[in-house]
Tab-separated table of C-alpha atoms and ligand atoms in Angstrom:
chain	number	residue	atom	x	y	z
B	1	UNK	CA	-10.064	-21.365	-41.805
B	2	UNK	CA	-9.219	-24.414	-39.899
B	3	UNK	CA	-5.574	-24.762	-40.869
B	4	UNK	CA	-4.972	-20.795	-40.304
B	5	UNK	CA	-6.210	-21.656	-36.956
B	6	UNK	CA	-4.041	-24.172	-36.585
B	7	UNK	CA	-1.264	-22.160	-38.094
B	8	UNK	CA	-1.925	-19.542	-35.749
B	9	UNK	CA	-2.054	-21.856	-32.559
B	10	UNK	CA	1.435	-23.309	-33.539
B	11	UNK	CA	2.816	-19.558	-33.780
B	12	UNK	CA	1.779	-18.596	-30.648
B	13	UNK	CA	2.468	-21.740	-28.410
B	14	UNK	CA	6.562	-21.069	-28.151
B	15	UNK	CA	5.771	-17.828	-26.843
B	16	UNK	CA	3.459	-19.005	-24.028
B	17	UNK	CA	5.910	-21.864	-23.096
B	18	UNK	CA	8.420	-18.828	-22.993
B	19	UNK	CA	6.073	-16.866	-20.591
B	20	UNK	CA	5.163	-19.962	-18.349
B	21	UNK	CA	9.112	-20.278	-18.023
B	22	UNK	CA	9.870	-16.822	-17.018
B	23	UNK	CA	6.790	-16.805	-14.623
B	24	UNK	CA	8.308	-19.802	-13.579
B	25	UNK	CA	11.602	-18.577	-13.368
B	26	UNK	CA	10.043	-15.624	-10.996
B	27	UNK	CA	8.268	-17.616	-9.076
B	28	UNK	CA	11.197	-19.567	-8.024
B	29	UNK	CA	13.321	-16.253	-7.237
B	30	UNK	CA	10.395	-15.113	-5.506
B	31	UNK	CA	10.509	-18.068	-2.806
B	32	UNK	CA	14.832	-17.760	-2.728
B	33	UNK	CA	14.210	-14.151	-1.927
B	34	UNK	CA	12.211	-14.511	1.115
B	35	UNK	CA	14.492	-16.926	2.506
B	36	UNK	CA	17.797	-15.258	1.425
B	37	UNK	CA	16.319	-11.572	3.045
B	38	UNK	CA	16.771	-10.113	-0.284
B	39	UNK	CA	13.564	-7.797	0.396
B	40	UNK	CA	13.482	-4.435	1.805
B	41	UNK	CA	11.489	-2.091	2.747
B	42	UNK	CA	11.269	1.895	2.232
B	43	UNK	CA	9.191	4.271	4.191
B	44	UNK	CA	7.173	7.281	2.941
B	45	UNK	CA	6.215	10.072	5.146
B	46	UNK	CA	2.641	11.190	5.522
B	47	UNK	CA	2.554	15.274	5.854
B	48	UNK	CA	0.006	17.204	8.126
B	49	UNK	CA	-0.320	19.148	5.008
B	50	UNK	CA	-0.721	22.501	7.418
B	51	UNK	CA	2.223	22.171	9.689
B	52	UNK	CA	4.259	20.221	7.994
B	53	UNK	CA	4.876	17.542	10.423
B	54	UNK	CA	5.328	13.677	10.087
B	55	UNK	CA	2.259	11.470	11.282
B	56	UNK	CA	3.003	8.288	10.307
B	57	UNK	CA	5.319	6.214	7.781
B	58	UNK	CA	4.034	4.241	5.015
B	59	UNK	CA	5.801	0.775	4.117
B	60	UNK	CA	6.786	0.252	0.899
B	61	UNK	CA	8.252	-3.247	-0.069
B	62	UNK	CA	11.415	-3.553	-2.816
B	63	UNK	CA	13.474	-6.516	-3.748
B	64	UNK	CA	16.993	-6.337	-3.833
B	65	UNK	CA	17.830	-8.255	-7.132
B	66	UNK	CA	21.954	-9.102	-7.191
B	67	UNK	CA	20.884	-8.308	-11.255
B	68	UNK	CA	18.452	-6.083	-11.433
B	69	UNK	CA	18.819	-3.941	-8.572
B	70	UNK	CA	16.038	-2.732	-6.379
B	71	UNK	CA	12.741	-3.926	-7.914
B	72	UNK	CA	9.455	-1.887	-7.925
B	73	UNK	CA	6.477	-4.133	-6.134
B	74	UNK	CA	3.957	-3.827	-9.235
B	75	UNK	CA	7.229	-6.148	-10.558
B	76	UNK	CA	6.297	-9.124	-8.545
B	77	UNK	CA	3.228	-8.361	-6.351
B	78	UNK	CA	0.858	-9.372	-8.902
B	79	UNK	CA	2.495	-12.574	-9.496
B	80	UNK	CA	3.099	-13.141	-5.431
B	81	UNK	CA	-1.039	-12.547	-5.198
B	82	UNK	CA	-1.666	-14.855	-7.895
B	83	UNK	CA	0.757	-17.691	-6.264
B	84	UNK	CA	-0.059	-17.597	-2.815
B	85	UNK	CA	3.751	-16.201	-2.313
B	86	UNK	CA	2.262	-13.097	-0.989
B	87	UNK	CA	1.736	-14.737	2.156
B	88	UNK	CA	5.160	-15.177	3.517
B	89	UNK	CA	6.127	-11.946	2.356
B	90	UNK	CA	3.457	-10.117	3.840
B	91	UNK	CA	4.096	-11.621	6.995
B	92	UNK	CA	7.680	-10.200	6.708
B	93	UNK	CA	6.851	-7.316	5.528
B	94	UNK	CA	4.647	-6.566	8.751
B	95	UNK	CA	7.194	-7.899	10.925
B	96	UNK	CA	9.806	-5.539	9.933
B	97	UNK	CA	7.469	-2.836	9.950
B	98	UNK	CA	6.645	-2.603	12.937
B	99	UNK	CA	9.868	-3.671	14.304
B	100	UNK	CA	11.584	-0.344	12.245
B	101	UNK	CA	8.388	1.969	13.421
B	102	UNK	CA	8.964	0.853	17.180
B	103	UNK	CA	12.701	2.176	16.178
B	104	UNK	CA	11.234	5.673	15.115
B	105	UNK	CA	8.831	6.329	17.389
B	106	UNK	CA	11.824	5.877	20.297
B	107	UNK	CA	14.108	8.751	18.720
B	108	UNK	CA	11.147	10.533	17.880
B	109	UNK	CA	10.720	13.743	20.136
B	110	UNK	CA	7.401	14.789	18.695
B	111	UNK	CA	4.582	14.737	20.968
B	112	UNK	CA	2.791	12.426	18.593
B	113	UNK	CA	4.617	9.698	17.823
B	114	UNK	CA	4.726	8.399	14.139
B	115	UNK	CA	2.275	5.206	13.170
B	116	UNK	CA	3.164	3.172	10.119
B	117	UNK	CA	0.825	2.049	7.511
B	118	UNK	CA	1.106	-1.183	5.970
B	119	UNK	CA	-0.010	-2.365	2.312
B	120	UNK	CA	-2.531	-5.826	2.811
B	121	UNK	CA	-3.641	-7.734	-0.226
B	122	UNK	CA	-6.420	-9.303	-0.504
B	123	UNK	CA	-4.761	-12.922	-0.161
B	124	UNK	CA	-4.118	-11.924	3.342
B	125	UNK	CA	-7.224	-10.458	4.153
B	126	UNK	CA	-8.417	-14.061	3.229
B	127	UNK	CA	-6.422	-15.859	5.287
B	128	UNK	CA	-6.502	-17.062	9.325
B	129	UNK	CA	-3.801	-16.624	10.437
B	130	UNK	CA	-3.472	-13.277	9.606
B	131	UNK	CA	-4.942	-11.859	12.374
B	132	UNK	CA	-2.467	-13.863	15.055
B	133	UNK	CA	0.485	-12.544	12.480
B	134	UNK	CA	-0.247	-8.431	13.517
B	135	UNK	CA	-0.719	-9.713	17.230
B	136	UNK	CA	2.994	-11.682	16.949
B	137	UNK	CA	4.283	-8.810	14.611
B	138	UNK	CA	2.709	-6.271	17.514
B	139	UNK	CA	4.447	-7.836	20.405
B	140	UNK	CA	7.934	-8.959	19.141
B	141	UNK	CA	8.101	-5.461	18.229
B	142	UNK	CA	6.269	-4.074	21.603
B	143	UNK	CA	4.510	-1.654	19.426
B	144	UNK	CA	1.053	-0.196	20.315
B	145	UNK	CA	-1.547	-1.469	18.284
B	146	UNK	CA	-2.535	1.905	17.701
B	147	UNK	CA	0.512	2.989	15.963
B	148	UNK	CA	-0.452	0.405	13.264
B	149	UNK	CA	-2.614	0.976	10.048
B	150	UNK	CA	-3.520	-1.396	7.878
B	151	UNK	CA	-4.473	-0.548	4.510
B	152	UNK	CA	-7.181	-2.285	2.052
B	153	UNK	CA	-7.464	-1.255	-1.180
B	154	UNK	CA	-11.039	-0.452	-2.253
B	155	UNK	CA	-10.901	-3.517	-5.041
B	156	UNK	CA	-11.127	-6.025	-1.837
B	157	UNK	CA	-13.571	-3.803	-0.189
B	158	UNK	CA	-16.194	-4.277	-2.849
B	159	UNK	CA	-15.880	-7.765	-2.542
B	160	UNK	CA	-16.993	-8.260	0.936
B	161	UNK	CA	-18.134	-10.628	2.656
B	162	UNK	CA	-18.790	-12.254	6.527
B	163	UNK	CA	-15.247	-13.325	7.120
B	164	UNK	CA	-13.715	-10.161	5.641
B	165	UNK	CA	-16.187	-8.425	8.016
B	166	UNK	CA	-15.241	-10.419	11.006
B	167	UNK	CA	-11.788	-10.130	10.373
B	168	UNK	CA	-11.572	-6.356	10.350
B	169	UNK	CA	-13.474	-6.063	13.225
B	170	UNK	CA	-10.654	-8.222	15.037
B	171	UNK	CA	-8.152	-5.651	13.889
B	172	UNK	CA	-10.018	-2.587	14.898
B	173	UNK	CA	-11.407	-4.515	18.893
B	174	UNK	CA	-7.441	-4.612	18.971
B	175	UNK	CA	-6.596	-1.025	18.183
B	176	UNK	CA	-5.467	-1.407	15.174
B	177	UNK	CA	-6.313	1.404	12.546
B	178	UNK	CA	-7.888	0.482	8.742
B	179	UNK	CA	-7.062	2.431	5.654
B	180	UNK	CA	-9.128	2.451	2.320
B	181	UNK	CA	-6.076	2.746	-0.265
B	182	UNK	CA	-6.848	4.424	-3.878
B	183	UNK	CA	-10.342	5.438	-2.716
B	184	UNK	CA	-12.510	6.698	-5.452
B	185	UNK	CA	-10.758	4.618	-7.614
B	186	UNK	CA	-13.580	2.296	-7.817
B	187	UNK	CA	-17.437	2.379	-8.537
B	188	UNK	CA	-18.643	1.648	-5.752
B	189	UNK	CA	-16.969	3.902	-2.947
B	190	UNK	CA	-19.712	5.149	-0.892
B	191	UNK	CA	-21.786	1.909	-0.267
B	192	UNK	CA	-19.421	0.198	1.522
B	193	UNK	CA	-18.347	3.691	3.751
B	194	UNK	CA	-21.923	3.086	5.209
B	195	UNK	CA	-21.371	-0.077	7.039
B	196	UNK	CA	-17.470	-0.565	7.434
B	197	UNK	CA	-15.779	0.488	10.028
B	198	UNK	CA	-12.706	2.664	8.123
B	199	UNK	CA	-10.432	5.276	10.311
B	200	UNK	CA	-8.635	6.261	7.268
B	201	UNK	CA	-9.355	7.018	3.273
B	202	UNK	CA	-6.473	7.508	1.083
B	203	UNK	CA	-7.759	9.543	-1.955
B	204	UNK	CA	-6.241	8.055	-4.819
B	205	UNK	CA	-3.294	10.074	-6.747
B	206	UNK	CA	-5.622	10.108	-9.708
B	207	UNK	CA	-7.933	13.192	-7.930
B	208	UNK	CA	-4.608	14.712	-6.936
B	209	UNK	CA	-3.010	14.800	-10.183
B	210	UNK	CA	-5.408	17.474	-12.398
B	211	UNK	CA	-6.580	18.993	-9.079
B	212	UNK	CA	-5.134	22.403	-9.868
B	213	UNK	CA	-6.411	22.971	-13.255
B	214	UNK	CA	-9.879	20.765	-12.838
B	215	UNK	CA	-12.306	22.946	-11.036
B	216	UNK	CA	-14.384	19.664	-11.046
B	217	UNK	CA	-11.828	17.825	-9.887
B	218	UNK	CA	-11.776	20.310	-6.840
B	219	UNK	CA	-15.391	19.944	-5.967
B	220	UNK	CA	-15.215	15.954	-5.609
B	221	UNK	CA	-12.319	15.858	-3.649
B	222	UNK	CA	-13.932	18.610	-1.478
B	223	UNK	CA	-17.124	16.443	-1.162
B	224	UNK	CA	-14.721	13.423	-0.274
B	225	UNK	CA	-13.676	15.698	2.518
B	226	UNK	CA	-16.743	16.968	3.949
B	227	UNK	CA	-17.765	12.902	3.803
B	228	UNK	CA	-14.933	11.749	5.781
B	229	UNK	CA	-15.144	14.555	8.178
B	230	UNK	CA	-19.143	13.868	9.420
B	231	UNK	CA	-18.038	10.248	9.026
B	232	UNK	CA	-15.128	10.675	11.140
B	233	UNK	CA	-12.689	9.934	9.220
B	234	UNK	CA	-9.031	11.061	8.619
B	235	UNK	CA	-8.434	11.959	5.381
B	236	UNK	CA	-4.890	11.413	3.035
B	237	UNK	CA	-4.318	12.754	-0.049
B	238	UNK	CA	-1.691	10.612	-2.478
B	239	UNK	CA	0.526	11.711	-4.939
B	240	UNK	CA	1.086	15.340	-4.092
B	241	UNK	CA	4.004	16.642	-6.587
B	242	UNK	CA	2.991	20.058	-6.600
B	243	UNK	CA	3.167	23.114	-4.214
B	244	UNK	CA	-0.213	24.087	-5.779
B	245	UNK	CA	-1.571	20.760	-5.526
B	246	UNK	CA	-0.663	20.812	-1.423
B	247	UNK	CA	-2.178	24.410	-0.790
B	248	UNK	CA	-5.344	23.286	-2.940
B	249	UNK	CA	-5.422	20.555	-0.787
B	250	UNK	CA	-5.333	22.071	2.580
B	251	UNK	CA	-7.401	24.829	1.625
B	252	UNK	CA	-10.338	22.773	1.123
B	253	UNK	CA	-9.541	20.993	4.862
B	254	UNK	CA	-7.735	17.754	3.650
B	255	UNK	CA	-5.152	16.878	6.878
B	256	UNK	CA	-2.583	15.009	5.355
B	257	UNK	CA	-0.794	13.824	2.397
B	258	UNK	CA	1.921	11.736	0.577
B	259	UNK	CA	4.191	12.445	-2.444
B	260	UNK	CA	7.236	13.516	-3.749
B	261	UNK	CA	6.592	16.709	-2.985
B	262	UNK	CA	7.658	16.101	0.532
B	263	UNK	CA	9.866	13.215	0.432
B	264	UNK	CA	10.198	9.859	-1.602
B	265	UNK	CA	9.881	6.370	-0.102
B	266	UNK	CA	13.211	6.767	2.316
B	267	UNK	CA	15.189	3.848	4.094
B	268	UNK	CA	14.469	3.409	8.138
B	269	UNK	CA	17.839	5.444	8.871
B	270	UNK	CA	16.647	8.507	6.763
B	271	UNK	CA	13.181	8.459	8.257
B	272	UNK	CA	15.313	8.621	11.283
B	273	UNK	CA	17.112	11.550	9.997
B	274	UNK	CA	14.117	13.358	8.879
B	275	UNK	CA	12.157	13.296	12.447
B	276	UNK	CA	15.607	14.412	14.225
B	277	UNK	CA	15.748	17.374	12.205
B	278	UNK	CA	12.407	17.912	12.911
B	279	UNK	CA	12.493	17.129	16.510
B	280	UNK	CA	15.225	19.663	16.925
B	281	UNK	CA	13.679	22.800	15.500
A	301	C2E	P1	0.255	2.209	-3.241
A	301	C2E	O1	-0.040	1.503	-1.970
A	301	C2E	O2	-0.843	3.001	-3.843
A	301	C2E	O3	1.533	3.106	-2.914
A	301	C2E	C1	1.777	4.354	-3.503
A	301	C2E	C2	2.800	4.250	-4.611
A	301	C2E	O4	2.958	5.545	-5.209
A	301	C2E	C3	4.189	3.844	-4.166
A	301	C2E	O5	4.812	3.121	-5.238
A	301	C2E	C4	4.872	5.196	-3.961
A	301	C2E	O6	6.290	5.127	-4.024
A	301	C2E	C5	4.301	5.968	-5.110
A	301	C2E	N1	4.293	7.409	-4.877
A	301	C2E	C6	4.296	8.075	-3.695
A	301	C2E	N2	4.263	9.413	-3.893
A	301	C2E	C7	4.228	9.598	-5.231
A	301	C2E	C8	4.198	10.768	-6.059
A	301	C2E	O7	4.177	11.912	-5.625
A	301	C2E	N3	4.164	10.554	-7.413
A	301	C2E	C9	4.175	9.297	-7.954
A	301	C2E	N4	4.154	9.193	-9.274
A	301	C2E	N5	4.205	8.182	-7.190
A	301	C2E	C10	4.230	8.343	-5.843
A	301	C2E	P2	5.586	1.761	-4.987
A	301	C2E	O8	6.413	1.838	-3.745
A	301	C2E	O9	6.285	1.411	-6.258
A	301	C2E	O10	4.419	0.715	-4.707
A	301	C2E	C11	3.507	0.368	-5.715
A	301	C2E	C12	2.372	-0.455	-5.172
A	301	C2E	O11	2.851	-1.738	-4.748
A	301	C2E	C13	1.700	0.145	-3.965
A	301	C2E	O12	0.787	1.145	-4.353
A	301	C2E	C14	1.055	-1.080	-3.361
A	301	C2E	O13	-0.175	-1.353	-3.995
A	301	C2E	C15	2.040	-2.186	-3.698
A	301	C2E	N6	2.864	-2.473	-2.503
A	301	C2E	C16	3.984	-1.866	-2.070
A	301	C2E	N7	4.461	-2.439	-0.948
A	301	C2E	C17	3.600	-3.436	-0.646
A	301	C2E	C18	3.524	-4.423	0.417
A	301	C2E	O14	4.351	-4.474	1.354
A	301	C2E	N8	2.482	-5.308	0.364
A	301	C2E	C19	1.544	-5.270	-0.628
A	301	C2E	N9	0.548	-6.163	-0.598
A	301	C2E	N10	1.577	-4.353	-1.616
A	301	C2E	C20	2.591	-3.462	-1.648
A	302	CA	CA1	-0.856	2.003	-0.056
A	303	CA	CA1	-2.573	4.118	-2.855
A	304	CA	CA1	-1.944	1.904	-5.990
């Protein structure tokens, strides 16, 4: 038993060095990227699901591999969480969003000017000086703190604590707006709803995807509605590939949405595009 252990050690060792190289590898593209601006970012509308109109813009980061082409972020998120490399690039990543929202909500003729939403890991939400990054991000782009949202995904929610606490109620004294990404993707949704202060839940695609053959599937999403409503709270669907899925959706009273349905993740100059058109009806 002891030398098939052994035997089996000595197999899988060249593998792992493999894996720590590529990792390696990564990590060391990951730092060139952020210093050679190889990142970019694409913008998804959010729908009033009723009228059809644009509220807001959320940020979606790629990387522009001279190989690979645009990368998808569950590519290299993970890995920039895990190294700390998130940092940098969530810093840029909130700079240029705001910076490309201030942009759109200049040509925009709407009476309500589009917000953007941006994607915060939990790295960040662990870190000081995140707070003075949206305050530098807010004024070099002299963009109303309003017009920001900041999204947390329920998986940092349920591991809460004072300085998480603190920090959030920085953001919102400021103006800015909080998002609960993938809600009801977790176990323990409601108990945090009761004593943090949310504008926003983003029902997860996964509630979105049966919703027009699962008459269950219906009834929780409808309860998730009703919640949010006596709570206050603005409610966005995700995911939403399907005509039936969108008049499901606003027929139980859910405001907004995301998904290919309407549009996919667009560059600043379509978004641009897309609220001309719409400005000009
Ligand atoms: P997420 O925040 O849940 O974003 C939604 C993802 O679903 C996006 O994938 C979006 O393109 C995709 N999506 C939108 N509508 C549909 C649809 O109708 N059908 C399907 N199948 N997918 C749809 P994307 O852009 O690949 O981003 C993946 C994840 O990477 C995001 O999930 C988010 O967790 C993370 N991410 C993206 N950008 C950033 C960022 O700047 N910072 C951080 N920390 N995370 C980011
Ligand atoms: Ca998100
Ligand atoms: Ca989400
Ligand atoms: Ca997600």
């Amino acid at each position: 038993a002891k030398a098939a252990g052994k035997r089996q050690w000595r197999r899988f060792r060249p593998q792992q060095r493999i894996r720590r190289v590529e990792r390696h590898e990564l990590q060391a593209r990951l730092n060139e990227a952020v210093s050679r601006g190889q990142f970019t970012l694409r913008y998804q509308p959010v729908v009033d699901l009723a009228t059809g109109d644009v509220a807001g813009f959320e940020a979606l980061v790629r990387w522009r591999h001279s190989r690979y082409g645009l990368v998808s972020p569950d590519q290299f998120i993970p890995l920039a969480e895990e190294t700390g490399q998130i940092s940098p690039l969530g810093a840029w990543v909130l700079h240029h969003a705001a910076a490309d929202i201030a942009r759109l909500r200049h040509i925009s003729r709407a009476s309500a000017a589009p917000y953007v939403s941006v994607n915060v890991s939990a790295h960040q939400w662990r870190g000081a000086e995140f707070l003075g990054e949206v305050c530098g991000a807010l004024d070099a782009a002299g963009l109303a703190p309003g017009a920001l949202l900041l999204e947390i995904t329920e998986s940092v929610l349920m591991q809460r604590d004072r300085e998480l606490d603190r920090l959030v109620r920085e953001m919102k004294d400021l103006g800015v707006r909080i998002a609960v990404d993938d809600f009801g993707s977790g176990f323990s949704s409601l108990r945090y709803l009761r004593e943090f202060p949310v504008d926003v839940l983003k029902i997860d695609k996964t509630f979105v995807d049966d919703i027009a053959y699962n008459t269950r599937q219906v009834a929780l999403v409808q309860g998730i509605v009703h919640l949010a409503d006596t709570l206050g709270l603005e409610v966005i669907a995700e995911g939403i590939e399907e005509p039936a899925q969108q008049e499901l959706l606003a027929g139980i009273g859910c405001r907004f949405g995301q998904g290919y349905l309407f549009a996919t993740p667009m560059t600043v100059e379509q978004g641009e595009e897309v609220l001309r058109r719409r400005g000009g009806d």
